[in-house]
Coordinates of C-alpha atoms in Angstrom, one line a residue:
M1 CA 55.9 -18.4 1.2
T2 CA 53.9 -16.8 3.8
T3 CA 54.5 -13.2 2.6
Q4 CA 53.6 -14.3 -0.9
A5 CA 50.3 -15.9 0.3
E6 CA 49.5 -12.7 2.3
L7 CA 50.0 -10.6 -0.8
V8 CA 47.8 -12.7 -2.9
N9 CA 45.0 -12.6 -0.3
L10 CA 45.5 -8.9 0.0
R11 CA 45.2 -8.5 -3.8
L12 CA 42.0 -10.6 -3.8
F13 CA 40.6 -8.5 -1.0
K14 CA 41.3 -5.4 -3.0
E15 CA 39.8 -6.7 -6.1
T16 CA 36.7 -7.9 -4.3
F17 CA 36.4 -4.4 -2.5
K18 CA 36.7 -2.7 -5.9
R19 CA 34.1 -5.0 -7.3
F20 CA 31.4 -4.0 -4.9
L21 CA 32.7 -0.5 -4.0
P22 CA 34.7 0.7 -7.0
N23 CA 34.6 4.5 -6.4
S24 CA 33.5 7.1 -4.1
Q25 CA 30.1 7.5 -5.8
A26 CA 29.3 3.8 -4.9
V27 CA 30.3 4.5 -1.3
S28 CA 28.1 7.6 -1.3
L29 CA 25.2 5.7 -2.5
A30 CA 25.7 2.8 -0.1
I31 CA 25.9 5.2 2.8
I32 CA 22.8 7.3 1.8
L33 CA 20.7 4.1 1.6
V34 CA 22.0 2.7 4.9
V35 CA 21.5 5.9 6.7
S36 CA 18.0 6.5 5.1
F37 CA 16.8 3.1 6.1
V38 CA 18.1 3.3 9.6
L39 CA 16.6 6.8 10.2
I40 CA 13.1 5.8 8.8
Y41 CA 13.0 2.5 10.6
S42 CA 14.1 3.9 13.9
L43 CA 12.2 7.1 13.8
S44 CA 8.9 5.8 12.0
D45 CA 6.9 5.8 15.2
L46 CA 7.9 9.2 16.4
L47 CA 7.9 11.1 13.1
M48 CA 5.2 9.1 11.2
P49 CA 3.2 12.3 10.5
V50 CA 6.3 13.9 8.9
F51 CA 6.9 10.9 6.8
A52 CA 3.3 10.7 5.7
S53 CA 3.4 14.4 4.8
I54 CA 6.6 13.9 2.7
V55 CA 5.0 11.0 0.8
L56 CA 1.8 13.0 0.2
A57 CA 3.7 16.0 -0.9
Y58 CA 5.8 14.0 -3.2
L59 CA 2.6 12.5 -4.9
L60 CA 1.0 16.0 -5.2
E61 CA 4.4 17.5 -6.6
G62 CA 3.6 15.7 -9.8
L63 CA 0.5 17.8 -10.3
V64 CA 2.1 20.9 -9.4
G65 CA 4.8 20.2 -11.9
K66 CA 2.3 19.5 -14.7
A67 CA 0.6 23.0 -13.8
E68 CA 3.9 24.6 -14.0
N69 CA 4.8 23.0 -17.4
I70 CA 1.5 24.8 -18.9
G71 CA 2.6 28.2 -17.5
V72 CA 1.0 28.4 -14.2
P73 CA 3.2 30.0 -11.5
R74 CA 4.3 27.7 -8.9
V75 CA 2.7 29.5 -6.0
L76 CA -0.6 29.5 -7.8
A77 CA -0.2 25.9 -8.8
V78 CA 0.5 24.9 -5.2
Y79 CA -2.7 26.6 -3.9
L80 CA -4.8 24.9 -6.6
V81 CA -3.3 21.4 -6.1
F82 CA -3.6 21.8 -2.3
S83 CA -7.2 23.0 -2.6
V84 CA -8.1 20.0 -4.6
F85 CA -6.4 17.8 -2.1
M86 CA -8.3 19.4 0.8
A87 CA -11.6 18.9 -1.1
C88 CA -10.9 15.2 -1.6
L89 CA -9.9 14.9 2.0
G90 CA -13.1 16.4 3.0
F91 CA -15.1 14.1 0.9
L92 CA -13.3 11.1 2.3
L93 CA -13.7 12.1 5.9
F94 CA -17.2 13.7 5.9
Y95 CA -19.0 11.6 3.3
L96 CA -17.2 8.3 2.4
M97 CA -16.0 7.3 5.8
P98 CA -19.2 8.0 7.7
M99 CA -21.2 5.8 5.1
V100 CA -18.6 3.1 5.1
S101 CA -18.5 3.1 9.0
Q102 CA -22.3 2.9 9.1
Q103 CA -22.4 0.0 6.8
A104 CA -19.6 -1.8 8.6
V105 CA -21.5 -1.4 11.9
E106 CA -24.7 -2.7 10.3
L107 CA -22.7 -5.7 9.0
V108 CA -21.4 -6.4 12.5
Q109 CA -24.8 -6.1 14.0
H110 CA -26.0 -8.9 11.5
I111 CA -23.2 -11.1 12.3
P112 CA -25.2 -13.2 14.8
D113 CA -28.0 -13.8 12.1
I114 CA -25.3 -14.7 9.7
I115 CA -23.8 -17.2 12.0
N116 CA -27.3 -18.8 12.9
R117 CA -27.9 -19.2 9.1
A118 CA -24.5 -20.5 8.6
Q119 CA -25.0 -22.9 11.4
T120 CA -28.2 -24.1 10.0
G121 CA -26.7 -24.8 6.7
I122 CA -23.5 -26.5 8.3
M123 CA -25.8 -28.8 10.5
R124 CA -27.0 -30.4 7.2
L125 CA -23.6 -31.7 6.3
P126 CA -23.6 -34.7 8.8
K127 CA -27.0 -35.9 7.1
M128 CA -25.6 -35.4 3.7
Y129 CA -22.0 -36.8 4.3
P130 CA -22.3 -39.0 7.4
K131 CA -19.1 -40.9 6.6
F132 CA -16.9 -37.7 6.4
I133 CA -18.2 -35.6 9.3
S134 CA -20.3 -36.1 12.4
E135 CA -22.7 -33.7 14.1
I136 CA -20.6 -33.7 17.3
R137 CA -17.7 -32.4 15.4
I138 CA -19.9 -29.8 13.8
Q139 CA -21.1 -28.5 17.2
Q140 CA -17.5 -28.4 18.5
M141 CA -16.5 -26.3 15.6
M142 CA -19.3 -23.9 16.0
F143 CA -18.8 -23.7 19.6
A144 CA -15.1 -22.8 19.1
V145 CA -16.1 -20.1 16.5
Q146 CA -18.5 -18.5 19.0
K147 CA -16.0 -18.5 21.7
E148 CA -13.4 -16.8 19.4
L149 CA -16.1 -14.1 18.5
L150 CA -16.9 -13.6 22.2
S151 CA -13.1 -13.2 23.1
Y152 CA -12.8 -10.8 20.1
G153 CA -15.8 -8.7 21.4
Q154 CA -14.2 -8.5 24.8
N155 CA -10.9 -7.4 23.3
V156 CA -12.7 -4.7 21.4
L157 CA -14.2 -3.4 24.7
S158 CA -11.0 -3.6 26.5
L159 CA -9.4 -1.3 23.9
S160 CA -12.1 1.4 24.2
A161 CA -9.8 3.5 26.3
A162 CA -7.0 3.0 23.8
S163 CA -9.4 4.0 21.0
V164 CA -9.9 7.5 22.7
M165 CA -6.1 8.0 22.4
G166 CA -6.3 6.7 18.8
L167 CA -9.0 9.4 18.1
V168 CA -6.6 12.1 19.6
S169 CA -3.8 11.0 17.4
A170 CA -6.2 11.0 14.4
M171 CA -7.1 14.6 15.1
I172 CA -3.4 15.5 15.4
Y173 CA -2.8 13.9 12.1
L174 CA -5.7 15.8 10.5
F175 CA -4.1 19.1 11.6
L176 CA -0.5 18.5 11.1
V177 CA -0.3 16.4 8.0
P178 CA -2.2 18.9 5.7
M179 CA -0.3 21.8 7.2
M180 CA 3.1 20.2 6.6
V181 CA 1.9 19.0 3.1
F182 CA 1.3 22.6 2.2
F183 CA 4.6 23.9 3.4
F184 CA 6.5 21.0 1.8
L185 CA 5.0 22.0 -1.6
K186 CA 5.3 25.8 -1.1
D187 CA 8.9 25.8 0.1
K188 CA 10.1 22.7 -1.9
P189 CA 13.1 24.6 -3.5
L190 CA 14.3 26.0 -0.1
L191 CA 13.8 22.7 1.6
V192 CA 15.7 20.7 -1.0
S193 CA 18.7 23.0 -1.1
W194 CA 18.9 23.0 2.6
F195 CA 18.9 19.0 2.6
L196 CA 21.4 18.8 -0.2
Q197 CA 24.0 20.6 1.9
F198 CA 24.1 17.4 4.0
M199 CA 24.5 15.1 1.0
P200 CA 28.0 14.0 -0.3
R201 CA 29.1 16.1 -3.2
D202 CA 30.2 13.2 -5.2
R203 CA 26.6 11.8 -5.8
N204 CA 26.2 11.4 -9.6
L205 CA 25.4 7.7 -9.3
T206 CA 22.8 8.5 -6.6
V207 CA 21.3 11.1 -8.8
L208 CA 21.0 8.5 -11.7
V209 CA 19.5 5.9 -9.4
W210 CA 17.0 8.6 -8.1
Q211 CA 15.9 9.6 -11.4
E212 CA 15.1 6.1 -12.5
V213 CA 13.2 5.4 -9.2
D214 CA 11.3 8.8 -9.4
M215 CA 10.1 8.0 -12.9
Q216 CA 9.0 4.5 -12.0
I217 CA 7.5 5.5 -8.7
A218 CA 5.5 8.4 -10.4
N219 CA 4.1 6.0 -12.9
Y220 CA 3.1 3.4 -10.5
V221 CA 1.5 5.6 -7.8
R222 CA -0.4 7.7 -10.3
G223 CA -1.7 4.5 -12.0
K224 CA -2.6 3.0 -8.7
F225 CA -4.6 5.9 -7.6
V226 CA -6.5 6.0 -10.8
E227 CA -7.1 2.1 -10.7
V228 CA -8.4 2.3 -7.1
F229 CA -10.9 5.1 -8.1
I230 CA -12.2 3.3 -11.1
L231 CA -12.6 0.1 -9.3
W232 CA -14.4 1.9 -6.4
F233 CA -16.7 3.9 -8.8
I234 CA -17.7 0.8 -11.0
S235 CA -18.2 -1.5 -8.1
Y236 CA -20.4 0.9 -6.2
A237 CA -22.5 1.6 -9.3
T238 CA -22.8 -2.1 -10.1
Y239 CA -23.6 -3.2 -6.6
A240 CA -26.0 -0.4 -5.8
A241 CA -27.9 -1.1 -9.1
M242 CA -28.1 -4.8 -8.1
G243 CA -29.5 -3.9 -4.7
L244 CA -26.7 -5.6 -2.9
N245 CA -26.4 -4.7 0.8
Y246 CA -23.4 -2.7 2.0
A247 CA -22.6 -1.7 -1.5
M248 CA -20.4 1.3 -0.5
L249 CA -18.4 -0.9 2.0
L250 CA -17.9 -3.5 -0.6
A251 CA -17.0 -1.0 -3.2
V252 CA -14.3 0.6 -1.0
L253 CA -12.9 -2.9 -0.4
M254 CA -12.9 -3.5 -4.2
G255 CA -10.9 -0.3 -4.7
L256 CA -8.4 -1.0 -1.8
Q257 CA -7.7 -4.6 -3.1
A258 CA -5.8 -2.9 -6.0
I259 CA -3.2 -1.7 -3.4
I260 CA -2.1 -5.3 -2.6
P261 CA -1.4 -7.2 -5.9
Y262 CA -2.6 -10.7 -6.2
V263 CA -3.5 -11.0 -2.5
G264 CA -6.1 -8.2 -2.4
A265 CA -8.3 -9.7 -5.1
T266 CA -8.4 -13.1 -3.2
L267 CA -9.3 -11.4 0.1
V268 CA -12.0 -9.2 -1.2
T269 CA -13.8 -12.2 -2.9
I270 CA -14.9 -13.5 0.5
P271 CA -17.0 -10.5 1.8
V272 CA -18.6 -9.8 -1.7
V273 CA -19.7 -13.5 -2.2
S274 CA -20.6 -14.0 1.4
V275 CA -23.0 -10.9 1.5
A276 CA -24.6 -11.9 -1.7
Y277 CA -25.0 -15.5 -0.5
F278 CA -26.6 -14.5 2.9
Q279 CA -28.9 -12.0 1.2
W280 CA -30.3 -14.0 -1.5
G281 CA -28.9 -17.6 -1.2
S282 CA -26.8 -19.5 -3.6
G283 CA -29.8 -20.8 -5.7
S284 CA -31.1 -17.3 -6.7
D285 CA -30.4 -15.5 -9.9
D286 CA -29.5 -12.3 -8.0
F287 CA -26.7 -14.2 -6.4
M288 CA -25.4 -15.4 -9.8
Y289 CA -25.7 -12.0 -11.2
V290 CA -23.5 -10.5 -8.4
V291 CA -20.8 -13.3 -8.9
V292 CA -20.8 -12.8 -12.7
A293 CA -20.5 -9.0 -12.3
Y294 CA -17.7 -9.3 -9.7
S295 CA -15.8 -11.6 -12.0
I296 CA -16.3 -9.2 -15.0
I297 CA -14.9 -6.3 -12.8
Q298 CA -11.8 -8.3 -11.7
A299 CA -11.2 -9.4 -15.3
L300 CA -11.4 -5.8 -16.7
D301 CA -9.0 -4.8 -13.9
G302 CA -6.5 -7.5 -14.9
V303 CA -6.9 -7.3 -18.7
V304 CA -7.6 -3.6 -19.4
L305 CA -6.9 -1.4 -16.4
V306 CA -3.5 -2.8 -15.3
P307 CA -2.0 -2.9 -18.8
V308 CA -3.1 0.5 -19.7
L309 CA -2.2 2.3 -16.5
F310 CA 0.9 0.4 -15.8
S311 CA 2.4 0.2 -19.2
E312 CA 5.3 2.4 -18.3
A313 CA 5.5 1.3 -14.6
V314 CA 8.1 -1.1 -13.1
N315 CA 8.2 -4.7 -14.3
L316 CA 8.6 -7.0 -11.1
H317 CA 8.3 -10.5 -10.8
P318 CA 5.2 -11.6 -8.8
V319 CA 7.4 -13.4 -6.3
A320 CA 9.4 -10.1 -5.8
I321 CA 6.0 -8.2 -5.3
I322 CA 4.9 -10.6 -2.7
I323 CA 8.2 -10.6 -0.8
A324 CA 8.2 -6.8 -0.9
I325 CA 4.6 -6.6 0.5
L326 CA 5.5 -9.1 3.3
F327 CA 8.8 -7.3 4.2
F328 CA 7.9 -3.6 4.0
G329 CA 4.3 -4.3 5.4
G330 CA 5.8 -6.0 8.5
L331 CA 8.1 -2.9 9.0
W332 CA 5.7 -0.2 8.4
G333 CA 2.1 -1.5 8.3
F334 CA -0.3 0.2 5.8
W335 CA 2.2 2.4 4.4
G336 CA 4.7 -0.3 4.0
V337 CA 2.0 -2.3 2.0
F338 CA 1.0 0.8 -0.1
L339 CA 4.6 1.7 -0.8
A340 CA 6.0 -1.9 -1.2
I341 CA 6.3 -1.9 -4.9
P342 CA 7.8 1.7 -5.1
L343 CA 10.3 0.6 -2.4
A344 CA 11.1 -2.4 -4.3
T345 CA 11.8 -0.3 -7.4
V346 CA 14.5 1.4 -5.4
V347 CA 16.1 -2.0 -4.7
K348 CA 15.9 -2.9 -8.3
A349 CA 17.2 0.4 -9.5
V350 CA 20.3 -0.1 -7.3
L351 CA 21.0 -3.5 -8.3
T352 CA 20.6 -2.6 -11.9
A353 CA 23.1 0.3 -11.4
W354 CA 25.5 -1.6 -9.3
P355 CA 27.2 -3.8 -11.9
R356 CA 27.7 -0.8 -14.2
I357 CA 29.1 1.6 -11.7
G358 CA 32.6 1.2 -13.1
D359 CA 31.3 2.7 -16.4
E360 CA 32.8 6.2 -16.3
S361 CA 30.2 7.5 -18.7
R362 CA 27.6 6.8 -16.1
V363 CA 29.4 8.2 -13.1
A364 CA 31.6 10.9 -14.4
V365 CA 31.4 14.1 -12.4

């Protein structure tokens, strides 16, 4: 009886093993995924410039490929695309970032005035609603807020030395990353052939998964960059025409909020409405115009831009998107948040392919 039971258990184990790893291609895919995740996670701090360069080169490769499709030699296409990339980087570093930084500094300098105005308004609440809140409680809350702001300012000053190291790191990034992006684009065939020699030969399933992921990531990232640019441009033109303070800073926030679906739109509402409120007050027409304009821009983003730009992009459930943002953002910070949805497509593509890996028509050599 014992022998028969052991045989039954062994048979069940074999069937379960075949269910999840039915052939060598599935084993190869699993190994590639595990090794890639471990390497990226363990070496992200040391090789972040390399990973950033690979991501940027991958994004620019789509433009190079389109130029090649219309008959432009690859070398010339690489130089043209890289020149456009450097021009955009120069605009970002020498025009956009200084303006945004200046407006951010001005906003920080006006924080004490904003707090005083807010305190004046809040102190009216005990007179308006004496049964719900007391003046002593309001004073305690304001004292706690001022204490937290003072502590934050002290922390910023204590990090001044670290900011010098951060500046040095940024300078290294500005030199190394563009250089590596250029060579990744220029020598892509050579680098890919060198990398493939370390990959398993039996990798048809991996290729199928990568083709699906590559198509979805390309659609998503291309659409996301266009969405960010359109939101930034429309927001800046609208806020500047209305005379809203810190128009460029708020417009950049409007563009960046598209990177974090659902969450970004909620977070950016606070600074836009707050700046308009403290500039004109809630009873003025200008304040209402800004609120209406902001609502229209958000509605256009959700009703027009997203359906048009992402009609061919991945279809992920909102819960899956939020989980991906939390998980990958916790692992890799900004890059994790930016690439959360593309990375989630990798998981989705693997899960989609896995139940059909026994299909010989999909994995045949």
